[in-house]
mmCIF file of C-alpha atoms and ligand atoms in Angstrom:
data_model
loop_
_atom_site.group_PDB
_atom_site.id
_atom_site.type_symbol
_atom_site.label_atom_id
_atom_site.label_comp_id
_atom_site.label_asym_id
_atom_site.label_seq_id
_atom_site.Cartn_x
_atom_site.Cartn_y
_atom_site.Cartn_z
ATOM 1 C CA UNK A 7 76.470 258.644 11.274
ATOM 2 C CA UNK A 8 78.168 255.377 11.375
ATOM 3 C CA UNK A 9 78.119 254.849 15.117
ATOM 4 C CA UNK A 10 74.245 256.165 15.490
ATOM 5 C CA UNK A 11 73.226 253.765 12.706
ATOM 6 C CA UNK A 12 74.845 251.037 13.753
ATOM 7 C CA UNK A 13 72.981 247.667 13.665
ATOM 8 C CA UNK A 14 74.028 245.236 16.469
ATOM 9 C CA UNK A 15 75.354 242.539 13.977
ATOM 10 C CA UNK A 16 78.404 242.385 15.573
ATOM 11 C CA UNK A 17 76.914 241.226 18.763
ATOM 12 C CA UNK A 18 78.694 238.790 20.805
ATOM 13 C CA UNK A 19 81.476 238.668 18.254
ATOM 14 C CA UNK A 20 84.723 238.919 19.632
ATOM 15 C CA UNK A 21 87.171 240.893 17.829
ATOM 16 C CA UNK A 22 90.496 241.732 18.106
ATOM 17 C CA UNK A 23 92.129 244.828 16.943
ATOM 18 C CA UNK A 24 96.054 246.085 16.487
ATOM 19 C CA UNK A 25 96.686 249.927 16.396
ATOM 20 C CA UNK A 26 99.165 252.543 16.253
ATOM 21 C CA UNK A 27 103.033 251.818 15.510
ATOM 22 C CA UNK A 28 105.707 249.721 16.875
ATOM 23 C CA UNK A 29 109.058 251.321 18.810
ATOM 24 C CA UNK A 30 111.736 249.168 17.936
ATOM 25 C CA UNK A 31 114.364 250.450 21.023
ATOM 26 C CA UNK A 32 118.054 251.736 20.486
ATOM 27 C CA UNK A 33 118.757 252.439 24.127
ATOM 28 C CA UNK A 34 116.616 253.171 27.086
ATOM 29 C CA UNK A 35 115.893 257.251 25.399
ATOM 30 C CA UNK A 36 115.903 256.170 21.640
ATOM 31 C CA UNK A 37 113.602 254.153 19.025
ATOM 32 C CA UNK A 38 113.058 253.190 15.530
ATOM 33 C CA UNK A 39 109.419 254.038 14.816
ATOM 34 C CA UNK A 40 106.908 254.952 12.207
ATOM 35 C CA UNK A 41 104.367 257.950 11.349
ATOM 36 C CA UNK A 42 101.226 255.840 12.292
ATOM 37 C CA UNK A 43 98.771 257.770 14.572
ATOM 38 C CA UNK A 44 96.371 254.555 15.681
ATOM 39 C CA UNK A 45 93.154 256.703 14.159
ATOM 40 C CA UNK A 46 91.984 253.919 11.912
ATOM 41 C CA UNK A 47 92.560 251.469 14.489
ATOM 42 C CA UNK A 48 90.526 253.184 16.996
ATOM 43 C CA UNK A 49 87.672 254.187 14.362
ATOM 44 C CA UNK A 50 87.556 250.745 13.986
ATOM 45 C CA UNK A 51 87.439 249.913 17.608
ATOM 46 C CA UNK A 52 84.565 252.542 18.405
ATOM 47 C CA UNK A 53 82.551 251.024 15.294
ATOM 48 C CA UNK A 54 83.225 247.303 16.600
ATOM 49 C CA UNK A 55 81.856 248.537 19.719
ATOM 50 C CA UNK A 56 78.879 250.235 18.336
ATOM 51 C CA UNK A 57 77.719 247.258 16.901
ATOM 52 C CA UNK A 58 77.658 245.362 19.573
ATOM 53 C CA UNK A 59 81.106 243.490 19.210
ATOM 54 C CA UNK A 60 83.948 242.424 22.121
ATOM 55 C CA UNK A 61 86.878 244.584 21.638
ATOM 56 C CA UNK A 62 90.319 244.167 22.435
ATOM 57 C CA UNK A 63 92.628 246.845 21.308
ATOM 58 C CA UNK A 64 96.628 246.051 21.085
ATOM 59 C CA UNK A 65 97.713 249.793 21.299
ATOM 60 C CA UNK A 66 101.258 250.349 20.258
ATOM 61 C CA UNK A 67 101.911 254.190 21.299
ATOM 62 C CA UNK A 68 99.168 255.677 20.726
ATOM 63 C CA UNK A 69 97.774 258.946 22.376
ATOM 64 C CA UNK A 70 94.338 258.649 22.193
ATOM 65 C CA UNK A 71 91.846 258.066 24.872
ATOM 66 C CA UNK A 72 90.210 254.551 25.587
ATOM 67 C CA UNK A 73 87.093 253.447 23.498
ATOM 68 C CA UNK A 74 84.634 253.206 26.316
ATOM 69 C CA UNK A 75 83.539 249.280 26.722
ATOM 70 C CA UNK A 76 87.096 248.202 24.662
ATOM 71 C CA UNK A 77 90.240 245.941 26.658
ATOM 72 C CA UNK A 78 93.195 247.714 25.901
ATOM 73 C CA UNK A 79 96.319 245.954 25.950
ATOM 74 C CA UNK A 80 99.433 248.634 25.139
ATOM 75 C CA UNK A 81 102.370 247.749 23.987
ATOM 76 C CA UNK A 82 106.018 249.221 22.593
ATOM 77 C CA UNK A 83 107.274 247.118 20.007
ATOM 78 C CA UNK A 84 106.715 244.261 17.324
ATOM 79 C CA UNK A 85 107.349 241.175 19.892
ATOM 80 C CA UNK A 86 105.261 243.002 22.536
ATOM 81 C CA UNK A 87 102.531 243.440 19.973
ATOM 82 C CA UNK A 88 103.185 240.032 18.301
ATOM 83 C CA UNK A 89 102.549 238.227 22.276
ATOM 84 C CA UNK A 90 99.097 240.491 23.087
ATOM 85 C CA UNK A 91 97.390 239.831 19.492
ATOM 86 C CA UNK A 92 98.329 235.886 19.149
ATOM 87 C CA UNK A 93 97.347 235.749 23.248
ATOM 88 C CA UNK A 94 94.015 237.354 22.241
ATOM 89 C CA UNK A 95 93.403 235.819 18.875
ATOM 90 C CA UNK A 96 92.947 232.001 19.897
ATOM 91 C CA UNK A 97 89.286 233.007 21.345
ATOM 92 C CA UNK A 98 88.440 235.555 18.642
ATOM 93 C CA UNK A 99 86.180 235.130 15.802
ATOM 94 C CA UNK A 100 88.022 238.721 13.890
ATOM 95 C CA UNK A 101 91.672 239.607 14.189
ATOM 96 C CA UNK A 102 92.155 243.013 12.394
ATOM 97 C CA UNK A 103 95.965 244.128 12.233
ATOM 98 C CA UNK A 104 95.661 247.977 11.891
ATOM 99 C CA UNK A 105 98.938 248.319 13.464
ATOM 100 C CA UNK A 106 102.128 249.511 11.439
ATOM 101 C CA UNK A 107 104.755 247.009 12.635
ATOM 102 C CA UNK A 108 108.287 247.512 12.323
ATOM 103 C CA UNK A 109 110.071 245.836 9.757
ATOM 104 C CA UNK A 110 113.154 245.272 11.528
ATOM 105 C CA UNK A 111 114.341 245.994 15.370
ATOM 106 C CA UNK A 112 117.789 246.501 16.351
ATOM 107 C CA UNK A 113 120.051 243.336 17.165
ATOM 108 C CA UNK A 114 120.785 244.588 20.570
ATOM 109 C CA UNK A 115 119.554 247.328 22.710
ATOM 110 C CA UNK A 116 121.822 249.222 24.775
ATOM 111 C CA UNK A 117 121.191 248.945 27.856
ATOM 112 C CA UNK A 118 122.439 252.645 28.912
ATOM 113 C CA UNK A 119 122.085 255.837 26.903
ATOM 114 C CA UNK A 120 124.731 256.309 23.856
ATOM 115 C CA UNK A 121 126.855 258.785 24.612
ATOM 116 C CA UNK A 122 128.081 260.919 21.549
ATOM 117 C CA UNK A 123 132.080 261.272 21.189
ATOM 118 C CA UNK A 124 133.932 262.898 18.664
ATOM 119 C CA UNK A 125 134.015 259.915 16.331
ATOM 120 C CA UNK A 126 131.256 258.855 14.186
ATOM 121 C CA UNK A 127 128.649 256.062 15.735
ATOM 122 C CA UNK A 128 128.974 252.686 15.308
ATOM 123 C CA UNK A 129 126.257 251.435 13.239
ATOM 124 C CA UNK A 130 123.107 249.984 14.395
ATOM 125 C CA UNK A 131 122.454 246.337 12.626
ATOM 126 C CA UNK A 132 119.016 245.299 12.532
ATOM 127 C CA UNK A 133 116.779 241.582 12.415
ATOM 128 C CA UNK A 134 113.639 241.230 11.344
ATOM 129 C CA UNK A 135 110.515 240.999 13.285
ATOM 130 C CA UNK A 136 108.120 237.960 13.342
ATOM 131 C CA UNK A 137 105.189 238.551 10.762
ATOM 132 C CA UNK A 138 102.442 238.639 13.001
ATOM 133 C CA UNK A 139 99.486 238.601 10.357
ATOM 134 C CA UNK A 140 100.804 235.815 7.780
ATOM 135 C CA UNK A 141 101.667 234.235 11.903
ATOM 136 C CA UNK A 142 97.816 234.206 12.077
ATOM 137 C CA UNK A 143 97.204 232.964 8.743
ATOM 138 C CA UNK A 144 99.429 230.025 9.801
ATOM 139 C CA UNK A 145 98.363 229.375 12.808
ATOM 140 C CA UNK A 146 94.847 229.197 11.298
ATOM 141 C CA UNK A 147 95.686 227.036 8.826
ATOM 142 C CA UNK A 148 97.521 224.298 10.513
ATOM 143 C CA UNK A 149 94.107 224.163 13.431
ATOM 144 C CA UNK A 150 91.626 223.976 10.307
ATOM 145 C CA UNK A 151 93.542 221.328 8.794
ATOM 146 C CA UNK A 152 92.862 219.359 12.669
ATOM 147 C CA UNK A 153 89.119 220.691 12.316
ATOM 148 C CA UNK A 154 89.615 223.433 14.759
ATOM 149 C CA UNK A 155 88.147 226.832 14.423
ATOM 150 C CA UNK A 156 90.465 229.885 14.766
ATOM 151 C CA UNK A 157 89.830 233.988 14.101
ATOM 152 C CA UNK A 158 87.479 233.359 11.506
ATOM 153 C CA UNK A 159 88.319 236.458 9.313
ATOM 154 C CA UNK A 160 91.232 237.450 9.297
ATOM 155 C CA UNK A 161 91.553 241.280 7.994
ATOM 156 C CA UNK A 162 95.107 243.374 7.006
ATOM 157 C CA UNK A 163 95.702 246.931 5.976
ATOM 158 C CA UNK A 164 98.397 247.543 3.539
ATOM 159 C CA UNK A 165 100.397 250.850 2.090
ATOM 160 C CA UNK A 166 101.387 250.790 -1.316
ATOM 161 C CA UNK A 167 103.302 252.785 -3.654
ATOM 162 C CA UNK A 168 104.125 251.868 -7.276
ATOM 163 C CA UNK A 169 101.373 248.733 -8.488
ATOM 164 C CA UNK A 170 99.398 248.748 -5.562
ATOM 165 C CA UNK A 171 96.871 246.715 -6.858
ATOM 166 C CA UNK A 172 99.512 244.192 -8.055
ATOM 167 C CA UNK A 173 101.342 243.948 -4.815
ATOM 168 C CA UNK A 174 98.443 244.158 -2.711
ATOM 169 C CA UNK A 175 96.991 241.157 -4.241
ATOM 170 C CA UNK A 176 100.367 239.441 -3.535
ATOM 171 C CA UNK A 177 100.177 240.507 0.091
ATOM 172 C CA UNK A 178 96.777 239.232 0.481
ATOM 173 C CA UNK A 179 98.050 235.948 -0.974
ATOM 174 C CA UNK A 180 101.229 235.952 1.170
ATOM 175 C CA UNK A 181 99.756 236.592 4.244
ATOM 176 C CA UNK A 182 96.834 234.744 4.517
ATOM 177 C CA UNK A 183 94.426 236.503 5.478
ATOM 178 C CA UNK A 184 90.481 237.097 3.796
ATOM 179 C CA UNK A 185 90.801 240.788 3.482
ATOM 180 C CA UNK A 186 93.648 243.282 2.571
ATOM 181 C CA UNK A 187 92.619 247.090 3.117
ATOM 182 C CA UNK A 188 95.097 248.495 0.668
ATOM 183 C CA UNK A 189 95.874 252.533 1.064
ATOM 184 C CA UNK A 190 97.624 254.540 -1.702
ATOM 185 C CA UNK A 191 100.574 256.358 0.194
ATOM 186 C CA UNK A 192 102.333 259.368 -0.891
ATOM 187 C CA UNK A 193 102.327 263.001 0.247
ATOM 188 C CA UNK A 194 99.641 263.931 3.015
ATOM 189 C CA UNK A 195 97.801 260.941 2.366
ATOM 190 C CA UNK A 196 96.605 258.611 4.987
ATOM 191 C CA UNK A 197 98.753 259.127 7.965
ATOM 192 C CA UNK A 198 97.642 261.360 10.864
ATOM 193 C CA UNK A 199 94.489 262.619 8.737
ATOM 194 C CA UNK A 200 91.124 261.998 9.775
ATOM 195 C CA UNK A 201 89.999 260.606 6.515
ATOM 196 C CA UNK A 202 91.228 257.929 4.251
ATOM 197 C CA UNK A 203 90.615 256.377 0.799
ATOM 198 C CA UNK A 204 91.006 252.468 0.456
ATOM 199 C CA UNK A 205 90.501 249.796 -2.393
ATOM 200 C CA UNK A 206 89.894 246.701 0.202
ATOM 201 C CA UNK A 207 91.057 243.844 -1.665
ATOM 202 C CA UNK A 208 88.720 240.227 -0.898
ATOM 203 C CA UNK A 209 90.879 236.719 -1.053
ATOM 204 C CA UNK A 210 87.431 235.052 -3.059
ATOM 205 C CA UNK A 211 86.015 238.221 -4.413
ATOM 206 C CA UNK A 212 86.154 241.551 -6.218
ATOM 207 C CA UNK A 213 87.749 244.572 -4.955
ATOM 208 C CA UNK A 214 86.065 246.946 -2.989
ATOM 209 C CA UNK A 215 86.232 250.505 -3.485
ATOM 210 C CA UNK A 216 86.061 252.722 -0.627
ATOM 211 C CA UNK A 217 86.253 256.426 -1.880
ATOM 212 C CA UNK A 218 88.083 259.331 0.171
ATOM 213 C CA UNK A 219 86.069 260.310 3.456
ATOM 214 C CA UNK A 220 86.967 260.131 7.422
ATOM 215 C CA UNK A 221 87.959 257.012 8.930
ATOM 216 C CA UNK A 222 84.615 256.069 10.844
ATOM 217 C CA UNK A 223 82.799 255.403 7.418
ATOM 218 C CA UNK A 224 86.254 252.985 6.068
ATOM 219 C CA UNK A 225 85.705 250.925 9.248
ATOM 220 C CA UNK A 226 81.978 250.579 8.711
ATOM 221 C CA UNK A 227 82.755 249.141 5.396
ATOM 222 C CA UNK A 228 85.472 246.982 6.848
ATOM 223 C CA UNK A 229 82.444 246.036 9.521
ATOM 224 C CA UNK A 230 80.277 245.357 6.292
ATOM 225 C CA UNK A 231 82.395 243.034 4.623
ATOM 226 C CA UNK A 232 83.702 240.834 7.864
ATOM 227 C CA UNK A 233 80.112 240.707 9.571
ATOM 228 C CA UNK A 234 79.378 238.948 5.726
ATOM 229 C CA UNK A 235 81.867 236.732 6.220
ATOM 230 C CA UNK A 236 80.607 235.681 9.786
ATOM 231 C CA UNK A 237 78.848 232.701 9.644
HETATM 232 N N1 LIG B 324 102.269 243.076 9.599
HETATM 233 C C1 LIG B 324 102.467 242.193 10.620
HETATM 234 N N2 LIG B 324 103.735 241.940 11.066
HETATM 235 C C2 LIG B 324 104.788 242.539 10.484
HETATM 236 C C3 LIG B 324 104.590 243.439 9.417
HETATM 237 C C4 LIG B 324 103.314 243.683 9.001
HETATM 238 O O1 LIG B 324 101.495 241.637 11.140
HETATM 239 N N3 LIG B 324 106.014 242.274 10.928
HETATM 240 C C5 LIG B 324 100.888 243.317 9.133
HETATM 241 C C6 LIG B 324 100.453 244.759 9.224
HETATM 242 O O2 LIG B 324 99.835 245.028 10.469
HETATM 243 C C7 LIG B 324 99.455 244.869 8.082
HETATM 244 C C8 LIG B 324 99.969 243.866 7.067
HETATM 245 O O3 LIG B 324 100.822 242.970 7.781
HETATM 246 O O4 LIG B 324 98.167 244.466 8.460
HETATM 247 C C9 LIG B 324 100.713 244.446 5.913
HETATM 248 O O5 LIG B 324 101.810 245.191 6.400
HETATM 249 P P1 LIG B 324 102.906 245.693 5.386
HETATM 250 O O6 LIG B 324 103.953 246.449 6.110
HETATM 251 O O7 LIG B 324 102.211 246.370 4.249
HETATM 252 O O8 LIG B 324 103.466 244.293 4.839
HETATM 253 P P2 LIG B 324 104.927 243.667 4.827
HETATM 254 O O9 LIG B 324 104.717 242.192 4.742
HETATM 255 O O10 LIG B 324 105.734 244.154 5.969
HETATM 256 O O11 LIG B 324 105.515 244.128 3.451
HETATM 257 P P3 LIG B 324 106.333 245.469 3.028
HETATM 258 O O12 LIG B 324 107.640 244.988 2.545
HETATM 259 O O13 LIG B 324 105.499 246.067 1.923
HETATM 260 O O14 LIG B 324 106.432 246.374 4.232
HETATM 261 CA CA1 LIG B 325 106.143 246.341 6.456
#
């Protein structure tokens, strides 16, 4: 049992951790959204905790219950998320981004309910949303470059189709970040399932394989790999 055995090696660390899916709002009733649940976030949160860490959890819709001992911040959509992780990350030692942020947002949001008429809608244009991970990896890089320290490891999660290997590695690069937990996506994989297999792909290492079981024991290896990386 990963949260029985857990060592305290995360002890004093503080750790910050994104969950659940952005809402990306049409008008006061509607949203753009994804199919993310916020189960490997929290399994992650509950493992931090276990051993020993300082969690704050950026919850973006998520129905689940509180980790006991975690500050949860919630939050709606990509900007909201994008202000509560870079607010939390400048005193963290870990940032993981577990969330699944939207893409894009609509341009505008009405501000009352669309009313349907006999004619067709008119379309809904969309921007893009700030990057919030290769964000971090920026941010980070500009303070080391003035000697400053800033979210130590910095940890994604990726779904791929197609090459995932190939454009996970050119995530990892993109972003910034030390460690790129890349799923394989397709039909009744990883979303809203209690278990999850993972290749976590390491910025100056070898790939790690995690093989198919429930989310607790992923985040334990996650755990594994960043309390390594602690100095
Ligand atoms: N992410 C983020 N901000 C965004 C989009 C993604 O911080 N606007 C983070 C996610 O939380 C995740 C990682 O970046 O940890 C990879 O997300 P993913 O959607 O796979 O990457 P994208 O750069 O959006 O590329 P894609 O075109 O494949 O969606
Ligand atoms: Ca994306």
């Amino acid at each position: 049992d990963v949260l029985r055995g857990a060592k305290g090696d995360l002890a004093g660390r503080r750790v910050v951790i994104s969950a659940g899916g952005t809402r990306e709002a049409i008008d006061p009733v509607r949203f753009i959204g994804n199919r993310s649940s916020g189960l490997q976030g929290y399994a992650l949160a509950r493992t931090a905790l276990a051993r020993g860490a300082e969690v704050t959890l950026v919850a973006a819709n998520v129905g689940l219950p509180d980790p006991a001992g975690a500050r949860v911040v919630r939050v709606e959509s990509a900007v909201q998320l994008r202000d509560a992780v870079l607010a939390a990350a400048g005193e963290a030692d870990v940032v993981v981004m577990a969330a699944a942020v939207a893409d894009f947002r609509p341009v505008s949001r009405a501000t009352t309910k669309i009313k349907k008429t006999s004619d067709d809608p008119d379309p809904i244009y969309l921007t893009k949303n700030p990057d919030i991970l290769a964000e971090l990896g920026e941010v980070r890089r500009e303070r080391r470059q003035d000697g400053k320290p800033y979210a130590e490891v910095l940890v994604g999660f990726a779904a791929e189709t197609d090459d995932v290997l190939a454009n996970g590695r050119a995530k990892l690069a993109r972003k910034g970040c030390d460690l790129l937990v890349v799923n394989q996506v397709g039909e009744n994989l990883a979303f809203g399932r209690p278990d999850n297999a993972a290749t976590v792909l390491i910025a100056d290492g070898d790939p790690v394989e995690i093989p198919r079981g429930p989310k607790e024991d992923l985040a334990g290896i996650v755990w594994d790999l960043v309390a390594a990386r602690l100095v």
